[in-house]
mmCIF file of C-alpha atoms in Angstrom:
data_model
loop_
_atom_site.group_PDB
_atom_site.id
_atom_site.type_symbol
_atom_site.label_atom_id
_atom_site.label_comp_id
_atom_site.label_asym_id
_atom_site.label_seq_id
_atom_site.Cartn_x
_atom_site.Cartn_y
_atom_site.Cartn_z
ATOM 1 C CA UNK W 1 -19.183 34.942 -2.359
ATOM 2 C CA UNK W 2 -16.908 31.908 -2.213
ATOM 3 C CA UNK W 3 -17.673 28.849 -0.060
ATOM 4 C CA UNK W 4 -15.825 28.351 3.241
ATOM 5 C CA UNK W 5 -12.349 26.842 2.947
ATOM 6 C CA UNK W 6 -13.317 23.718 4.926
ATOM 7 C CA UNK W 7 -16.107 22.935 2.476
ATOM 8 C CA UNK W 8 -13.794 23.354 -0.496
ATOM 9 C CA UNK W 9 -11.151 21.051 1.045
ATOM 10 C CA UNK W 10 -13.741 18.401 1.971
ATOM 11 C CA UNK W 11 -14.980 17.982 -1.594
ATOM 12 C CA UNK W 12 -13.291 15.276 -3.636
ATOM 13 C CA UNK W 13 -13.864 16.884 -7.044
ATOM 14 C CA UNK W 14 -15.889 19.670 -8.589
ATOM 15 C CA UNK W 15 -17.409 18.535 -11.868
ATOM 16 C CA UNK W 16 -20.657 20.458 -11.538
ATOM 17 C CA UNK W 17 -22.675 17.423 -10.399
ATOM 18 C CA UNK W 18 -24.185 18.293 -7.029
ATOM 19 C CA UNK W 19 -25.432 14.817 -6.048
ATOM 20 C CA UNK W 20 -22.530 12.663 -7.291
ATOM 21 C CA UNK W 21 -19.792 14.154 -5.131
ATOM 22 C CA UNK W 22 -18.511 11.605 -2.585
ATOM 23 C CA UNK W 23 -15.284 11.675 -0.597
ATOM 24 C CA UNK W 24 -12.810 8.906 -1.307
ATOM 25 C CA UNK W 25 -12.795 5.980 1.127
ATOM 26 C CA UNK W 26 -10.030 3.564 2.048
ATOM 27 C CA UNK W 27 -9.906 0.215 0.296
ATOM 28 C CA UNK W 28 -9.567 -2.271 3.182
ATOM 29 C CA UNK W 29 -7.916 -4.969 1.073
ATOM 30 C CA UNK W 30 -5.278 -2.468 -0.033
ATOM 31 C CA UNK W 31 -4.638 -1.465 3.591
ATOM 32 C CA UNK W 32 -4.160 -5.118 4.594
ATOM 33 C CA UNK W 33 -1.872 -5.725 1.603
ATOM 34 C CA UNK W 34 0.177 -2.631 2.426
ATOM 35 C CA UNK W 35 0.554 -3.721 6.064
ATOM 36 C CA UNK W 36 1.533 -7.240 4.985
ATOM 37 C CA UNK W 37 4.098 -5.913 2.538
ATOM 38 C CA UNK W 38 5.557 -3.704 5.267
ATOM 39 C CA UNK W 39 5.818 -6.679 7.635
ATOM 40 C CA UNK W 40 7.539 -8.826 4.998
ATOM 41 C CA UNK W 41 9.886 -5.943 4.229
ATOM 42 C CA UNK W 42 10.758 -5.506 7.897
ATOM 43 C CA UNK W 43 11.229 -9.253 8.389
ATOM 44 C CA UNK W 44 13.670 -9.255 5.474
ATOM 45 C CA UNK W 45 16.099 -7.242 7.585
ATOM 46 C CA UNK W 46 16.626 -10.249 9.855
ATOM 47 C CA UNK W 47 15.995 -13.105 7.424
ATOM 48 C CA UNK W 48 19.503 -13.677 6.033
ATOM 49 C CA UNK W 49 21.092 -14.761 9.347
ATOM 50 C CA UNK W 50 17.984 -16.811 10.143
ATOM 51 C CA UNK W 51 18.132 -18.646 6.810
ATOM 52 C CA UNK W 52 21.885 -19.169 7.148
ATOM 53 C CA UNK W 53 21.275 -20.941 10.469
ATOM 54 C CA UNK W 54 19.371 -23.593 8.485
ATOM 55 C CA UNK W 55 22.455 -24.351 6.395
ATOM 56 C CA UNK W 56 21.894 -22.057 3.395
ATOM 57 C CA UNK W 57 24.841 -20.259 1.885
ATOM 58 C CA UNK W 58 24.910 -16.487 1.984
ATOM 59 C CA UNK W 59 23.972 -16.128 -1.686
ATOM 60 C CA UNK W 60 21.079 -18.593 -1.420
ATOM 61 C CA UNK W 61 19.664 -16.747 1.593
ATOM 62 C CA UNK W 62 20.299 -13.389 -0.065
ATOM 63 C CA UNK W 63 18.446 -14.534 -3.199
ATOM 64 C CA UNK W 64 15.436 -15.728 -1.187
ATOM 65 C CA UNK W 65 15.300 -12.456 0.735
ATOM 66 C CA UNK W 66 15.857 -10.378 -2.411
ATOM 67 C CA UNK W 67 13.008 -12.043 -4.275
ATOM 68 C CA UNK W 68 10.657 -11.697 -1.306
ATOM 69 C CA UNK W 69 11.607 -8.018 -0.904
ATOM 70 C CA UNK W 70 11.018 -7.395 -4.624
ATOM 71 C CA UNK W 71 7.576 -9.030 -4.495
ATOM 72 C CA UNK W 72 6.812 -7.074 -1.324
ATOM 73 C CA UNK W 73 7.732 -3.817 -3.076
ATOM 74 C CA UNK W 74 5.418 -4.642 -5.993
ATOM 75 C CA UNK W 75 2.564 -5.477 -3.598
ATOM 76 C CA UNK W 76 3.149 -2.225 -1.687
ATOM 77 C CA UNK W 77 3.119 -0.208 -4.915
ATOM 78 C CA UNK W 78 -0.107 -1.829 -6.114
ATOM 79 C CA UNK W 79 -1.713 -1.397 -2.692
ATOM 80 C CA UNK W 80 -0.742 2.274 -2.672
ATOM 81 C CA UNK W 81 -2.216 2.696 -6.138
ATOM 82 C CA UNK W 82 -5.531 1.126 -5.079
ATOM 83 C CA UNK W 83 -5.629 2.629 -1.571
ATOM 84 C CA UNK W 84 -8.423 5.139 -2.162
ATOM 85 C CA UNK W 85 -11.634 4.258 -3.951
ATOM 86 C CA UNK W 86 -14.701 6.297 -4.802
ATOM 87 C CA UNK W 87 -18.188 4.800 -4.612
ATOM 88 C CA UNK W 88 -19.597 3.711 -7.963
ATOM 89 C CA UNK W 89 -23.270 4.003 -8.854
#
């Protein structure tokens, strides 16, 4: 007889070890980094006119925003990669 579907879906992996099976938990630092990267990415939508009001040319402001968006994308990718962790013994 097979186990109930809910029990099968709740297990993180089935390697035959009955006592070492833990569900994955969220990495809080990765969640904060992902939220920060999302905020920087959203702020980049309005940053070019804001930077131009301080006397920057369009290309200078665009370069600043482009670099910050690129770094934000890298941080978001790394945070997504490290989002779930499993407890180590």
